[in-house]
Amino acid sequence: MIELQHVYKSFQNADILNDISVHFEEKKTNMIIGQSGSGKTVLLKCIVGLLDVDRGQVIYDDVVFNRLSFRKKKDIRKNIGMVFQGGALFDSETVEQNVRFPLDMFTKMTDGEKLHRVNECLERVNIINANKLYPAEISGGMQKRVAIARAIALNPKYLFFDEPISGLDPITAIRIDRLIGEITKDIKTTTIINTHDMNSVMEIGDKVIFLYKGEKWWEGSSQEILHSDNSELNDFVFATNLAKKVRDLRKSGESS
């Protein structure tokens, strides 16, 4: 269980998050949506401890995470998998070395055990015979899947994604969304995803939190969005879907 209670965050007197309280659904996909600058990424970084909150509580299974010492936070971080927006793979390391990284950091597995786990994770994201390749030698979609393989290497209880389909073509984006949904169910993880893509929300979202100017403006299920009378949420949903339709029409025209 992950819960936020009255979380605030500001930078140089500019309020970024204002009184955010939310309970994320266990073993489900939780989507955080909102315009650029609404505070989505800052909120995600506060949840995983990359940023300290100014006020409030970040709670993992009844433990106030943001009040723990560095050592005790590390114990919880062993149960966290994170996929950053760009994938954040190490360019100078191979696919195998990238996926192995958390195993080296947090386990005492033998080299043979680590290799077995690396291959399990790569197979789970449908990557085969790419262990010795470097990130520059594989496609953007493959890089994203390698990042997911690395994130699930420790079989995490909590899985976080920051704009996981950003920069991907529509077909690859759908495949990544479905992969995230499948992994959430397979390993029974609590998944939290920052996204501005409403297709992702409707495809795999269970619970949705809408941020507007640093505040939690709406929350509910992906189906409830369709019947919301929240004007700012409706403007966001309409704008993002319209933009995608225009982009797809342009691509269709360029290829014809």
Tab-separated table of C-alpha atoms in Angstrom:
chain	number	residue	atom	x	y	z
A	1	MET	CA	0.000	0.000	0.000
A	2	ILE	CA	1.247	3.483	-0.911
A	3	GLU	CA	-0.473	6.529	0.515
A	4	LEU	CA	0.230	10.261	0.473
A	5	GLN	CA	-1.042	12.516	3.216
A	6	HIS	CA	-1.057	16.301	2.706
A	7	VAL	CA	2.121	16.443	0.625
A	8	TYR	CA	3.596	19.829	-0.265
A	9	LYS	CA	6.629	20.649	-2.405
A	10	SER	CA	8.021	23.952	-3.628
A	11	PHE	CA	11.151	25.234	-5.386
A	12	GLN	CA	12.451	28.776	-4.811
A	13	ASN	CA	9.111	29.896	-3.331
A	14	ALA	CA	7.165	28.457	-6.257
A	15	ASP	CA	4.550	25.956	-5.093
A	16	ILE	CA	4.691	22.762	-7.171
A	17	LEU	CA	2.555	20.384	-5.084
A	18	ASN	CA	-0.220	21.632	-2.834
A	19	ASP	CA	-1.823	19.393	-0.223
A	20	ILE	CA	-1.764	16.139	-2.199
A	21	SER	CA	-3.498	13.245	-0.443
A	22	VAL	CA	-4.142	9.991	-2.287
A	23	HIS	CA	-4.351	6.255	-1.686
A	24	PHE	CA	-2.976	4.191	-4.566
A	25	GLU	CA	-4.685	0.908	-5.406
A	26	GLU	CA	-2.665	-2.186	-4.490
A	27	LYS	CA	-1.649	-4.556	-7.291
A	28	LYS	CA	-3.277	-2.239	-9.845
A	29	THR	CA	-2.149	0.323	-12.404
A	30	ASN	CA	-2.487	3.832	-10.989
A	31	MET	CA	-2.237	6.635	-13.543
A	32	ILE	CA	-1.185	10.202	-12.724
A	33	ILE	CA	-2.274	12.536	-15.523
A	34	GLY	CA	-2.129	16.277	-16.129
A	35	GLN	CA	-0.673	18.968	-18.339
A	36	SER	CA	3.062	19.640	-18.546
A	37	GLY	CA	4.030	21.553	-15.425
A	38	SER	CA	1.167	20.175	-13.351
A	39	GLY	CA	3.592	18.469	-10.950
A	40	LYS	CA	3.400	14.846	-12.142
A	41	THR	CA	7.126	14.124	-12.264
A	42	VAL	CA	7.832	15.999	-9.041
A	43	LEU	CA	5.125	13.961	-7.328
A	44	LEU	CA	6.596	10.706	-8.608
A	45	LYS	CA	10.083	11.703	-7.437
A	46	CYS	CA	8.699	12.570	-4.009
A	47	ILE	CA	7.030	9.170	-3.740
A	48	VAL	CA	10.229	7.251	-4.509
A	49	GLY	CA	12.395	9.547	-2.397
A	50	LEU	CA	14.396	11.238	-5.149
A	51	LEU	CA	13.022	14.504	-3.769
A	52	ASP	CA	12.216	15.349	-0.158
A	53	VAL	CA	8.725	16.652	0.547
A	54	ASP	CA	8.418	19.985	2.377
A	55	ARG	CA	5.459	18.819	4.409
A	56	GLY	CA	3.272	15.747	4.602
A	57	GLN	CA	3.811	12.016	4.629
A	58	VAL	CA	4.733	9.398	2.041
A	59	ILE	CA	3.637	6.062	3.448
A	60	TYR	CA	4.594	2.546	2.353
A	61	ASP	CA	2.661	-0.193	4.168
A	62	ASP	CA	2.042	1.991	7.234
A	63	VAL	CA	5.701	3.116	7.363
A	64	VAL	CA	6.327	6.869	6.910
A	65	PHE	CA	8.998	6.598	4.224
A	66	ASN	CA	10.074	10.248	4.155
A	67	ARG	CA	10.976	10.170	7.862
A	68	LEU	CA	13.278	7.154	7.608
A	69	SER	CA	17.056	7.262	7.740
A	70	PHE	CA	18.996	6.701	4.520
A	71	ARG	CA	19.758	3.088	5.506
A	72	LYS	CA	16.138	2.258	6.284
A	73	LYS	CA	14.957	3.914	3.086
A	74	LYS	CA	17.303	1.578	1.212
A	75	ASP	CA	15.411	-1.409	2.630
A	76	ILE	CA	12.195	-0.131	1.048
A	77	ARG	CA	13.929	0.837	-2.200
A	78	LYS	CA	14.808	-2.841	-2.691
A	79	ASN	CA	11.095	-3.312	-3.338
A	80	ILE	CA	10.906	-0.453	-5.864
A	81	GLY	CA	11.388	-0.642	-9.627
A	82	MET	CA	11.644	2.591	-11.621
A	83	VAL	CA	11.540	3.311	-15.344
A	84	PHE	CA	12.524	6.885	-16.171
A	85	GLN	CA	11.161	8.821	-19.137
A	86	GLY	CA	14.177	8.258	-21.371
A	87	GLY	CA	14.834	4.763	-20.074
A	88	ALA	CA	18.047	5.979	-18.377
A	89	LEU	CA	20.093	3.010	-19.571
A	90	PHE	CA	23.851	3.143	-19.097
A	91	ASP	CA	25.210	3.817	-22.584
A	92	SER	CA	28.596	2.248	-21.845
A	93	GLU	CA	27.109	-1.007	-20.567
A	94	THR	CA	25.485	-3.824	-22.486
A	95	VAL	CA	21.841	-4.839	-22.257
A	96	GLU	CA	22.856	-7.651	-19.910
A	97	GLN	CA	24.901	-5.348	-17.686
A	98	ASN	CA	22.067	-2.825	-17.498
A	99	VAL	CA	19.552	-5.406	-16.333
A	100	ARG	CA	22.070	-6.898	-13.940
A	101	PHE	CA	22.766	-3.550	-12.240
A	102	PRO	CA	20.135	-3.787	-9.442
A	103	LEU	CA	21.146	-7.390	-8.769
A	104	ASP	CA	24.722	-6.218	-8.215
A	105	MET	CA	23.500	-3.400	-5.979
A	106	PHE	CA	21.047	-5.219	-3.760
A	107	THR	CA	21.692	-8.986	-3.840
A	108	LYS	CA	24.389	-11.509	-3.031
A	109	MET	CA	23.549	-13.778	-5.948
A	110	THR	CA	26.306	-15.678	-7.689
A	111	ASP	CA	27.237	-14.633	-11.239
A	112	GLY	CA	25.368	-17.653	-12.565
A	113	GLU	CA	22.236	-16.778	-10.606
A	114	LYS	CA	22.393	-13.196	-11.818
A	115	LEU	CA	22.714	-14.256	-15.449
A	116	HIS	CA	19.743	-16.593	-15.054
A	117	ARG	CA	17.636	-13.780	-13.590
A	118	VAL	CA	18.742	-11.331	-16.296
A	119	ASN	CA	17.676	-13.764	-19.005
A	120	GLU	CA	14.346	-14.388	-17.261
A	121	CYS	CA	13.608	-10.664	-17.220
A	122	LEU	CA	14.687	-10.123	-20.823
A	123	GLU	CA	12.552	-13.031	-21.953
A	124	ARG	CA	9.606	-11.554	-20.023
A	125	VAL	CA	9.841	-8.360	-22.084
A	126	ASN	CA	10.336	-10.317	-25.315
A	127	ILE	CA	14.023	-9.567	-25.869
A	128	ILE	CA	16.159	-12.508	-26.936
A	129	ASN	CA	19.798	-12.728	-28.082
A	130	ALA	CA	20.520	-9.071	-27.297
A	131	ASN	CA	22.573	-9.489	-24.109
A	132	LYS	CA	25.823	-8.198	-25.587
A	133	LEU	CA	24.352	-5.295	-27.522
A	134	TYR	CA	24.658	-1.700	-26.316
A	135	PRO	CA	21.703	0.724	-26.004
A	136	ALA	CA	22.820	2.633	-29.127
A	137	GLU	CA	22.523	-0.613	-31.117
A	138	ILE	CA	18.849	-1.239	-30.342
A	139	SER	CA	15.633	0.632	-31.135
A	140	GLY	CA	13.843	3.046	-28.812
A	141	GLY	CA	11.135	0.481	-28.148
A	142	MET	CA	13.718	-2.142	-27.242
A	143	GLN	CA	15.506	0.324	-24.976
A	144	LYS	CA	12.236	0.886	-23.131
A	145	ARG	CA	11.738	-2.865	-22.727
A	146	VAL	CA	15.286	-3.272	-21.419
A	147	ALA	CA	14.546	-0.527	-18.880
A	148	ILE	CA	11.430	-2.457	-17.815
A	149	ALA	CA	13.465	-5.666	-17.537
A	150	ARG	CA	15.911	-3.866	-15.258
A	151	ALA	CA	13.043	-2.451	-13.182
A	152	ILE	CA	11.546	-5.899	-12.534
A	153	ALA	CA	14.875	-7.663	-11.874
A	154	LEU	CA	14.306	-7.624	-8.109
A	155	ASN	CA	10.652	-8.676	-8.488
A	156	PRO	CA	9.519	-5.358	-6.981
A	157	LYS	CA	6.436	-4.801	-4.910
A	158	TYR	CA	6.127	-1.283	-6.333
A	159	LEU	CA	6.755	-0.260	-9.940
A	160	PHE	CA	7.008	3.333	-11.181
A	161	PHE	CA	6.990	4.728	-14.732
A	162	ASP	CA	7.597	8.311	-15.828
A	163	GLU	CA	6.033	8.851	-19.280
A	164	PRO	CA	6.813	5.282	-20.427
A	165	ILE	CA	5.617	5.713	-24.026
A	166	SER	CA	7.019	9.185	-24.637
A	167	GLY	CA	8.696	9.391	-28.052
A	168	LEU	CA	7.451	6.004	-29.238
A	169	ASP	CA	5.414	5.373	-32.364
A	170	PRO	CA	1.728	4.422	-31.794
A	171	ILE	CA	2.186	0.668	-32.380
A	172	THR	CA	5.193	0.412	-30.066
A	173	ALA	CA	3.367	2.541	-27.484
A	174	ILE	CA	0.450	0.111	-27.447
A	175	ARG	CA	2.841	-2.823	-27.000
A	176	ILE	CA	4.601	-1.117	-24.081
A	177	ASP	CA	1.264	-0.271	-22.436
A	178	ARG	CA	0.099	-3.857	-22.716
A	179	LEU	CA	3.430	-5.151	-21.429
A	180	ILE	CA	3.131	-2.907	-18.355
A	181	GLY	CA	-0.419	-4.131	-17.766
A	182	GLU	CA	0.621	-7.762	-18.092
A	183	ILE	CA	3.602	-7.371	-15.747
A	184	THR	CA	1.443	-5.618	-13.145
A	185	LYS	CA	-0.871	-8.622	-13.090
A	186	ASP	CA	1.857	-11.270	-13.392
A	187	ILE	CA	4.051	-10.108	-10.511
A	188	LYS	CA	1.183	-8.505	-8.584
A	189	THR	CA	2.929	-5.174	-8.246
A	190	THR	CA	1.446	-1.816	-7.340
A	191	THR	CA	2.174	0.242	-10.449
A	192	ILE	CA	2.170	4.043	-10.606
A	193	ILE	CA	2.493	5.709	-14.010
A	194	ASN	CA	2.924	9.351	-15.028
A	195	THR	CA	1.415	9.917	-18.447
A	196	HIS	CA	-0.308	12.483	-20.624
A	197	ASP	CA	-1.587	9.826	-23.030
A	198	MET	CA	-5.284	9.092	-22.589
A	199	ASN	CA	-5.001	5.972	-24.719
A	200	SER	CA	-2.705	4.515	-22.044
A	201	VAL	CA	-5.206	5.488	-19.363
A	202	MET	CA	-8.075	3.770	-21.143
A	203	GLU	CA	-5.967	0.747	-22.133
A	204	ILE	CA	-4.474	-0.223	-18.768
A	205	GLY	CA	-5.547	2.318	-16.121
A	206	ASP	CA	-7.364	1.114	-13.020
A	207	LYS	CA	-7.232	4.263	-10.886
A	208	VAL	CA	-6.586	7.764	-12.242
A	209	ILE	CA	-5.398	10.901	-10.447
A	210	PHE	CA	-5.642	14.192	-12.340
A	211	LEU	CA	-3.289	16.980	-11.267
A	212	TYR	CA	-4.084	20.576	-12.104
A	213	LYS	CA	-1.651	23.365	-11.186
A	214	GLY	CA	-0.084	21.243	-8.469
A	215	GLU	CA	-3.334	20.115	-6.855
A	216	LYS	CA	-5.247	16.875	-6.997
A	217	TRP	CA	-8.198	18.022	-9.053
A	218	TRP	CA	-9.976	14.710	-9.647
A	219	GLU	CA	-9.614	10.985	-8.970
A	220	GLY	CA	-11.559	7.935	-10.009
A	221	SER	CA	-11.535	4.997	-12.402
A	222	SER	CA	-10.697	5.175	-16.090
A	223	GLN	CA	-14.359	4.533	-16.875
A	224	GLU	CA	-15.554	7.323	-14.607
A	225	ILE	CA	-13.494	9.802	-16.639
A	226	LEU	CA	-15.977	9.390	-19.475
A	227	HIS	CA	-18.778	10.716	-17.281
A	228	SER	CA	-16.914	13.398	-15.331
A	229	ASP	CA	-18.337	16.908	-15.053
A	230	ASN	CA	-14.913	18.325	-14.084
A	231	SER	CA	-14.323	20.997	-16.727
A	232	GLU	CA	-10.507	21.073	-16.441
A	233	LEU	CA	-10.332	17.285	-16.711
A	234	ASN	CA	-12.639	17.297	-19.723
A	235	ASP	CA	-10.521	19.979	-21.399
A	236	PHE	CA	-7.394	17.874	-20.829
A	237	VAL	CA	-8.983	14.655	-22.109
A	238	PHE	CA	-10.379	16.367	-25.209
A	239	ALA	CA	-7.137	18.213	-25.981
A	240	THR	CA	-4.912	15.137	-25.673
A	241	ASN	CA	-7.193	12.944	-27.759
A	242	LEU	CA	-7.603	15.640	-30.425
A	243	ALA	CA	-3.856	16.171	-30.628
A	244	LYS	CA	-3.277	12.452	-31.108
A	245	LYS	CA	-5.882	12.253	-33.889
A	246	VAL	CA	-4.274	15.197	-35.721
A	247	ARG	CA	-0.810	13.641	-35.351
A	248	ASP	CA	-2.006	10.281	-36.659
A	249	LEU	CA	-3.757	11.924	-39.610
A	250	ARG	CA	-0.557	13.788	-40.487
A	251	LYS	CA	1.479	10.589	-40.341
A	252	SER	CA	-1.089	8.841	-42.502
A	253	GLY	CA	-0.892	11.648	-45.077
A	254	GLU	CA	2.906	11.618	-45.122
A	255	SER	CA	3.025	7.869	-45.765
A	256	SER	CA	0.433	7.881	-48.549
